[in-house]
């Protein structure tokens, strides 16, 4: 086997990994190398992979138990036989989409943060790609938190946010969900706005997505104003990088400290991605002082 190389893509986030065939079983040394790189760079890119759905499941499961795929929007036809592989695509068969999210923009979001136990990470495998567009952006929420103005950071550390479950990142209403206009009525889950990473101990801003979010304990107008201020800071380009897809790329990202989004692309072009996700734990926040005390106890 060739030596594994890990090459950073930007100073903020992302690294490209060579020397690993994800279709093959992974030994403990390879796992340790990849996990350490993942924790350091937050997003890993594995070019030129050839994977079946079972291969993708097996590699993903090396990093934790697989989570069942999220619910599609109402008109999507499920074309996989897997409970764990989700199709992200704009392709239609007999006028019915074979996957979700279509060809429009998918806004900045954290995967399934509306659940009590959001996924700890996710993987995306490129089976068909458009000639242009459809880039996926990733943003480092450690840096977003660490560079917040002191007064805003102190305030955010004390707050919790409700994460809406009704719509996906492209704005589509999920199957079986009500169409709500008042965030206080929206199905979802409440999480701390800063979460401590259970593996690295670092704190990261934890936002989910902007639409239908509301900060607990604040009047709606005050919640909206504060969320706009937080999102304006968190979505700065200096924290992010956008990946231009190549056929057979596999990307994996840490959903606990990374947000992601997608650029739109030509509706006449085909884009087919297969995705898996890994079961996570309940987000929690431990202030830096408490972390240091715990380390030195």
GROMACS .gro file of C-alpha atoms in nm:
model
  297
    1UNK     CA    1   0.000   0.000   0.000
    2UNK     CA    2   0.130   0.351  -0.077
    3UNK     CA    3   0.197   0.585   0.212
    4UNK     CA    4  -0.096   0.798   0.323
    5UNK     CA    5  -0.049   1.167   0.250
    6UNK     CA    6  -0.263   1.444   0.399
    7UNK     CA    7  -0.232   1.782   0.228
    8UNK     CA    8  -0.410   2.086   0.377
    9UNK     CA    9  -0.633   2.275   0.132
   10UNK     CA   10  -0.668   2.602   0.326
   11UNK     CA   11  -0.545   2.728   0.661
   12UNK     CA   12  -0.902   2.735   0.789
   13UNK     CA   13  -1.042   2.397   0.684
   14UNK     CA   14  -1.002   2.094   0.460
   15UNK     CA   15  -0.734   1.845   0.353
   16UNK     CA   16  -0.692   1.606   0.060
   17UNK     CA   17  -0.594   1.248   0.136
   18UNK     CA   18  -0.409   1.012  -0.098
   19UNK     CA   19  -0.290   0.655  -0.052
   20UNK     CA   20  -0.618   0.504   0.074
   21UNK     CA   21  -0.862   0.280  -0.114
   22UNK     CA   22  -1.190   0.325   0.070
   23UNK     CA   23  -1.334   0.009  -0.086
   24UNK     CA   24  -1.084  -0.203   0.107
   25UNK     CA   25  -1.102  -0.301   0.477
   26UNK     CA   26  -0.927  -0.050   0.701
   27UNK     CA   27  -0.670  -0.156   0.960
   28UNK     CA   28  -0.630   0.020   1.294
   29UNK     CA   29  -0.321   0.217   1.189
   30UNK     CA   30  -0.499   0.359   0.884
   31UNK     CA   31  -0.805   0.442   1.091
   32UNK     CA   32  -0.591   0.625   1.350
   33UNK     CA   33  -0.417   0.828   1.079
   34UNK     CA   34  -0.744   0.924   0.911
   35UNK     CA   35  -0.924   1.004   1.235
   36UNK     CA   36  -0.640   1.230   1.351
   37UNK     CA   37  -0.643   1.409   1.014
   38UNK     CA   38  -1.021   1.447   1.034
   39UNK     CA   39  -1.008   1.600   1.381
   40UNK     CA   40  -0.734   1.842   1.267
   41UNK     CA   41  -0.872   1.950   0.928
   42UNK     CA   42  -1.249   1.892   0.985
   43UNK     CA   43  -1.314   1.797   0.621
   44UNK     CA   44  -1.127   1.527   0.428
   45UNK     CA   45  -1.132   1.479   0.049
   46UNK     CA   46  -1.055   1.133  -0.094
   47UNK     CA   47  -1.014   1.157  -0.475
   48UNK     CA   48  -1.058   0.881  -0.734
   49UNK     CA   49  -1.256   0.631  -0.529
   50UNK     CA   50  -1.473   0.352  -0.670
   51UNK     CA   51  -1.739   0.252  -0.418
   52UNK     CA   52  -2.058   0.050  -0.407
   53UNK     CA   53  -2.320   0.151  -0.151
   54UNK     CA   54  -2.205  -0.133   0.082
   55UNK     CA   55  -1.845  -0.005   0.047
   56UNK     CA   56  -1.955   0.345   0.141
   57UNK     CA   57  -2.150   0.210   0.437
   58UNK     CA   58  -1.858  -0.003   0.557
   59UNK     CA   59  -1.604   0.281   0.542
   60UNK     CA   60  -1.843   0.524   0.711
   61UNK     CA   61  -1.923   0.276   0.988
   62UNK     CA   62  -1.552   0.257   1.080
   63UNK     CA   63  -1.598   0.600   1.239
   64UNK     CA   64  -1.918   0.517   1.429
   65UNK     CA   65  -2.254   0.345   1.400
   66UNK     CA   66  -2.447   0.449   1.090
   67UNK     CA   67  -2.748   0.674   1.130
   68UNK     CA   68  -3.062   0.608   0.927
   69UNK     CA   69  -3.100   0.842   0.632
   70UNK     CA   70  -3.320   1.153   0.683
   71UNK     CA   71  -3.671   1.181   0.546
   72UNK     CA   72  -3.705   1.293   0.185
   73UNK     CA   73  -3.940   1.560   0.060
   74UNK     CA   74  -4.279   1.428  -0.049
   75UNK     CA   75  -4.221   1.367  -0.422
   76UNK     CA   76  -3.885   1.186  -0.403
   77UNK     CA   77  -3.864   0.826  -0.525
   78UNK     CA   78  -3.619   0.622  -0.315
   79UNK     CA   79  -3.389   0.439  -0.557
   80UNK     CA   80  -3.160   0.267  -0.307
   81UNK     CA   81  -3.215  -0.052  -0.111
   82UNK     CA   82  -3.025   0.087   0.186
   83UNK     CA   83  -3.164   0.230   0.508
   84UNK     CA   84  -2.845   0.435   0.542
   85UNK     CA   85  -2.758   0.570   0.195
   86UNK     CA   86  -2.939   0.890   0.100
   87UNK     CA   87  -2.944   1.015  -0.260
   88UNK     CA   88  -2.877   1.385  -0.326
   89UNK     CA   89  -2.973   1.454  -0.688
   90UNK     CA   90  -3.170   1.662  -0.937
   91UNK     CA   91  -3.221   1.368  -1.175
   92UNK     CA   92  -3.579   1.261  -1.248
   93UNK     CA   93  -3.725   0.935  -1.375
   94UNK     CA   94  -4.077   0.960  -1.518
   95UNK     CA   95  -4.095   1.314  -1.374
   96UNK     CA   96  -4.016   1.193  -1.022
   97UNK     CA   97  -3.685   1.293  -0.856
   98UNK     CA   98  -3.454   1.009  -0.751
   99UNK     CA   99  -3.300   1.220  -0.475
  100UNK     CA  100  -3.341   1.535  -0.271
  101UNK     CA  101  -3.218   1.897  -0.278
  102UNK     CA  102  -3.258   1.944  -0.655
  103UNK     CA  103  -3.032   2.191  -0.838
  104UNK     CA  104  -3.080   2.515  -0.642
  105UNK     CA  105  -2.876   2.666  -0.364
  106UNK     CA  106  -2.858   2.480  -0.034
  107UNK     CA  107  -2.800   2.736   0.241
  108UNK     CA  108  -2.546   2.710   0.522
  109UNK     CA  109  -2.657   2.443   0.767
  110UNK     CA  110  -2.561   2.171   1.012
  111UNK     CA  111  -2.701   1.830   0.922
  112UNK     CA  112  -3.008   1.724   1.120
  113UNK     CA  113  -2.941   1.956   1.412
  114UNK     CA  114  -3.317   1.941   1.474
  115UNK     CA  115  -3.266   1.594   1.627
  116UNK     CA  116  -3.180   1.524   1.990
  117UNK     CA  117  -2.873   1.333   1.867
  118UNK     CA  118  -2.750   1.503   1.547
  119UNK     CA  119  -2.505   1.307   1.329
  120UNK     CA  120  -2.142   1.345   1.432
  121UNK     CA  121  -2.033   1.338   1.069
  122UNK     CA  122  -2.139   1.268   0.713
  123UNK     CA  123  -1.987   1.144   0.386
  124UNK     CA  124  -2.076   1.237   0.029
  125UNK     CA  125  -1.972   1.038  -0.280
  126UNK     CA  126  -1.986   1.192  -0.630
  127UNK     CA  127  -2.135   0.952  -0.887
  128UNK     CA  128  -2.233   1.216  -1.147
  129UNK     CA  129  -2.135   1.583  -1.149
  130UNK     CA  130  -2.238   1.884  -1.359
  131UNK     CA  131  -1.976   2.053  -1.581
  132UNK     CA  132  -1.990   2.360  -1.356
  133UNK     CA  133  -2.164   2.474  -1.038
  134UNK     CA  134  -2.278   2.255  -0.752
  135UNK     CA  135  -1.970   2.329  -0.542
  136UNK     CA  136  -2.004   2.243  -0.173
  137UNK     CA  137  -1.882   2.494   0.083
  138UNK     CA  138  -1.758   2.408   0.433
  139UNK     CA  139  -1.707   2.650   0.721
  140UNK     CA  140  -1.502   2.613   1.040
  141UNK     CA  141  -1.725   2.683   1.341
  142UNK     CA  142  -1.434   2.658   1.584
  143UNK     CA  143  -1.290   2.970   1.421
  144UNK     CA  144  -1.629   3.137   1.401
  145UNK     CA  145  -1.668   3.097   1.777
  146UNK     CA  146  -1.311   3.185   1.870
  147UNK     CA  147  -1.311   3.510   1.668
  148UNK     CA  148  -1.644   3.645   1.793
  149UNK     CA  149  -1.637   3.987   1.963
  150UNK     CA  150  -1.596   3.926   2.337
  151UNK     CA  151  -1.934   4.068   2.437
  152UNK     CA  152  -2.119   3.867   2.172
  153UNK     CA  153  -1.931   3.550   2.262
  154UNK     CA  154  -2.015   3.590   2.631
  155UNK     CA  155  -2.381   3.635   2.546
  156UNK     CA  156  -2.404   3.346   2.302
  157UNK     CA  157  -2.245   3.105   2.552
  158UNK     CA  158  -2.550   3.147   2.776
  159UNK     CA  159  -2.813   3.090   2.506
  160UNK     CA  160  -3.002   2.801   2.353
  161UNK     CA  161  -3.157   2.786   2.007
  162UNK     CA  162  -3.449   2.589   1.869
  163UNK     CA  163  -3.364   2.406   1.544
  164UNK     CA  164  -3.645   2.371   1.290
  165UNK     CA  165  -3.722   2.022   1.154
  166UNK     CA  166  -3.975   2.107   0.885
  167UNK     CA  167  -3.759   2.205   0.587
  168UNK     CA  168  -3.433   2.089   0.432
  169UNK     CA  169  -3.140   2.313   0.338
  170UNK     CA  170  -3.285   2.379  -0.009
  171UNK     CA  171  -3.612   2.499   0.146
  172UNK     CA  172  -3.815   2.186   0.065
  173UNK     CA  173  -4.084   2.078   0.309
  174UNK     CA  174  -4.002   1.735   0.448
  175UNK     CA  175  -4.250   1.453   0.406
  176UNK     CA  176  -4.512   1.458   0.683
  177UNK     CA  177  -4.406   1.796   0.826
  178UNK     CA  178  -4.641   2.094   0.880
  179UNK     CA  179  -4.577   2.418   0.691
  180UNK     CA  180  -4.531   2.665   0.977
  181UNK     CA  181  -4.462   3.037   0.974
  182UNK     CA  182  -4.406   3.099   1.346
  183UNK     CA  183  -4.072   2.952   1.466
  184UNK     CA  184  -4.213   2.900   1.814
  185UNK     CA  185  -4.463   2.652   1.663
  186UNK     CA  186  -4.206   2.468   1.454
  187UNK     CA  187  -4.120   2.104   1.534
  188UNK     CA  188  -3.757   2.074   1.633
  189UNK     CA  189  -3.506   2.045   1.914
  190UNK     CA  190  -3.335   2.293   2.145
  191UNK     CA  191  -2.954   2.294   2.166
  192UNK     CA  192  -2.689   2.517   2.321
  193UNK     CA  193  -2.557   2.775   2.073
  194UNK     CA  194  -2.201   2.674   2.157
  195UNK     CA  195  -2.109   2.306   2.177
  196UNK     CA  196  -1.802   2.133   2.312
  197UNK     CA  197  -1.651   1.876   2.079
  198UNK     CA  198  -1.636   1.544   2.267
  199UNK     CA  199  -1.316   1.430   2.091
  200UNK     CA  200  -1.110   1.751   2.072
  201UNK     CA  201  -1.252   1.945   2.369
  202UNK     CA  202  -1.269   2.261   2.159
  203UNK     CA  203  -1.580   2.479   2.157
  204UNK     CA  204  -1.762   2.563   1.835
  205UNK     CA  205  -2.053   2.783   1.738
  206UNK     CA  206  -2.355   2.558   1.680
  207UNK     CA  207  -2.623   2.718   1.465
  208UNK     CA  208  -2.804   2.457   1.256
  209UNK     CA  209  -2.968   2.680   0.995
  210UNK     CA  210  -3.114   3.030   0.990
  211UNK     CA  211  -3.470   2.966   0.867
  212UNK     CA  212  -3.727   2.920   1.147
  213UNK     CA  213  -3.456   2.929   1.416
  214UNK     CA  214  -3.541   3.105   1.740
  215UNK     CA  215  -3.342   3.178   2.054
  216UNK     CA  216  -3.513   3.053   2.366
  217UNK     CA  217  -3.632   3.311   2.617
  218UNK     CA  218  -3.615   3.610   2.382
  219UNK     CA  219  -3.903   3.797   2.217
  220UNK     CA  220  -3.922   3.710   1.848
  221UNK     CA  221  -3.790   4.047   1.727
  222UNK     CA  222  -3.492   4.030   1.965
  223UNK     CA  223  -3.421   3.672   1.861
  224UNK     CA  224  -3.423   3.766   1.494
  225UNK     CA  225  -3.191   4.062   1.549
  226UNK     CA  226  -2.939   3.860   1.748
  227UNK     CA  227  -2.949   3.566   1.507
  228UNK     CA  228  -2.882   3.802   1.216
  229UNK     CA  229  -2.579   3.941   1.402
  230UNK     CA  230  -2.445   3.593   1.483
  231UNK     CA  231  -2.498   3.462   1.129
  232UNK     CA  232  -2.332   3.769   0.977
  233UNK     CA  233  -2.022   3.684   1.176
  234UNK     CA  234  -2.034   3.307   1.127
  235UNK     CA  235  -2.079   3.319   0.748
  236UNK     CA  236  -1.767   3.523   0.674
  237UNK     CA  237  -1.563   3.379   0.384
  238UNK     CA  238  -1.244   3.367   0.593
  239UNK     CA  239  -1.378   3.061   0.780
  240UNK     CA  240  -1.472   2.864   0.468
  241UNK     CA  241  -1.364   2.684   0.151
  242UNK     CA  242  -1.573   2.559  -0.144
  243UNK     CA  243  -1.493   2.224  -0.299
  244UNK     CA  244  -1.517   2.185  -0.678
  245UNK     CA  245  -1.628   1.827  -0.727
  246UNK     CA  246  -1.452   1.571  -0.943
  247UNK     CA  247  -1.606   1.241  -1.042
  248UNK     CA  248  -1.559   0.976  -0.769
  249UNK     CA  249  -1.458   1.222  -0.497
  250UNK     CA  250  -1.555   1.122  -0.143
  251UNK     CA  251  -1.582   1.396   0.120
  252UNK     CA  252  -1.631   1.348   0.492
  253UNK     CA  253  -1.695   1.630   0.736
  254UNK     CA  254  -1.733   1.672   1.110
  255UNK     CA  255  -2.092   1.782   1.164
  256UNK     CA  256  -2.018   1.895   1.521
  257UNK     CA  257  -1.793   2.184   1.420
  258UNK     CA  258  -1.858   2.238   1.046
  259UNK     CA  259  -2.143   2.399   0.855
  260UNK     CA  260  -2.186   2.339   0.483
  261UNK     CA  261  -2.381   2.468   0.183
  262UNK     CA  262  -2.413   2.411  -0.194
  263UNK     CA  263  -2.400   2.640  -0.496
  264UNK     CA  264  -2.678   2.607  -0.757
  265UNK     CA  265  -2.610   2.451  -1.097
  266UNK     CA  266  -2.771   2.413  -1.440
  267UNK     CA  267  -3.103   2.224  -1.404
  268UNK     CA  268  -3.033   2.053  -1.738
  269UNK     CA  269  -2.712   1.898  -1.600
  270UNK     CA  270  -2.709   1.579  -1.392
  271UNK     CA  271  -2.574   1.557  -1.039
  272UNK     CA  272  -2.595   1.235  -0.835
  273UNK     CA  273  -2.442   1.199  -0.489
  274UNK     CA  274  -2.475   0.920  -0.233
  275UNK     CA  275  -2.453   1.017   0.131
  276UNK     CA  276  -2.414   0.843   0.466
  277UNK     CA  277  -2.411   0.979   0.818
  278UNK     CA  278  -2.281   0.864   1.154
  279UNK     CA  279  -2.480   0.866   1.479
  280UNK     CA  280  -2.372   1.141   1.717
  281UNK     CA  281  -2.444   1.241   2.075
  282UNK     CA  282  -2.638   1.512   2.255
  283UNK     CA  283  -2.464   1.850   2.211
  284UNK     CA  284  -2.339   2.005   2.534
  285UNK     CA  285  -2.136   2.311   2.629
  286UNK     CA  286  -1.849   2.316   2.876
  287UNK     CA  287  -1.688   2.660   2.922
  288UNK     CA  288  -1.315   2.677   2.857
  289UNK     CA  289  -1.238   2.738   3.226
  290UNK     CA  290  -1.433   2.425   3.322
  291UNK     CA  291  -1.252   2.226   3.057
  292UNK     CA  292  -0.913   2.335   3.189
  293UNK     CA  293  -1.013   2.250   3.545
  294UNK     CA  294  -1.130   1.908   3.434
  295UNK     CA  295  -0.804   1.841   3.247
  296UNK     CA  296  -0.590   1.933   3.547
  297UNK     CA  297  -0.805   1.760   3.808
   0.00000   0.00000   0.00000
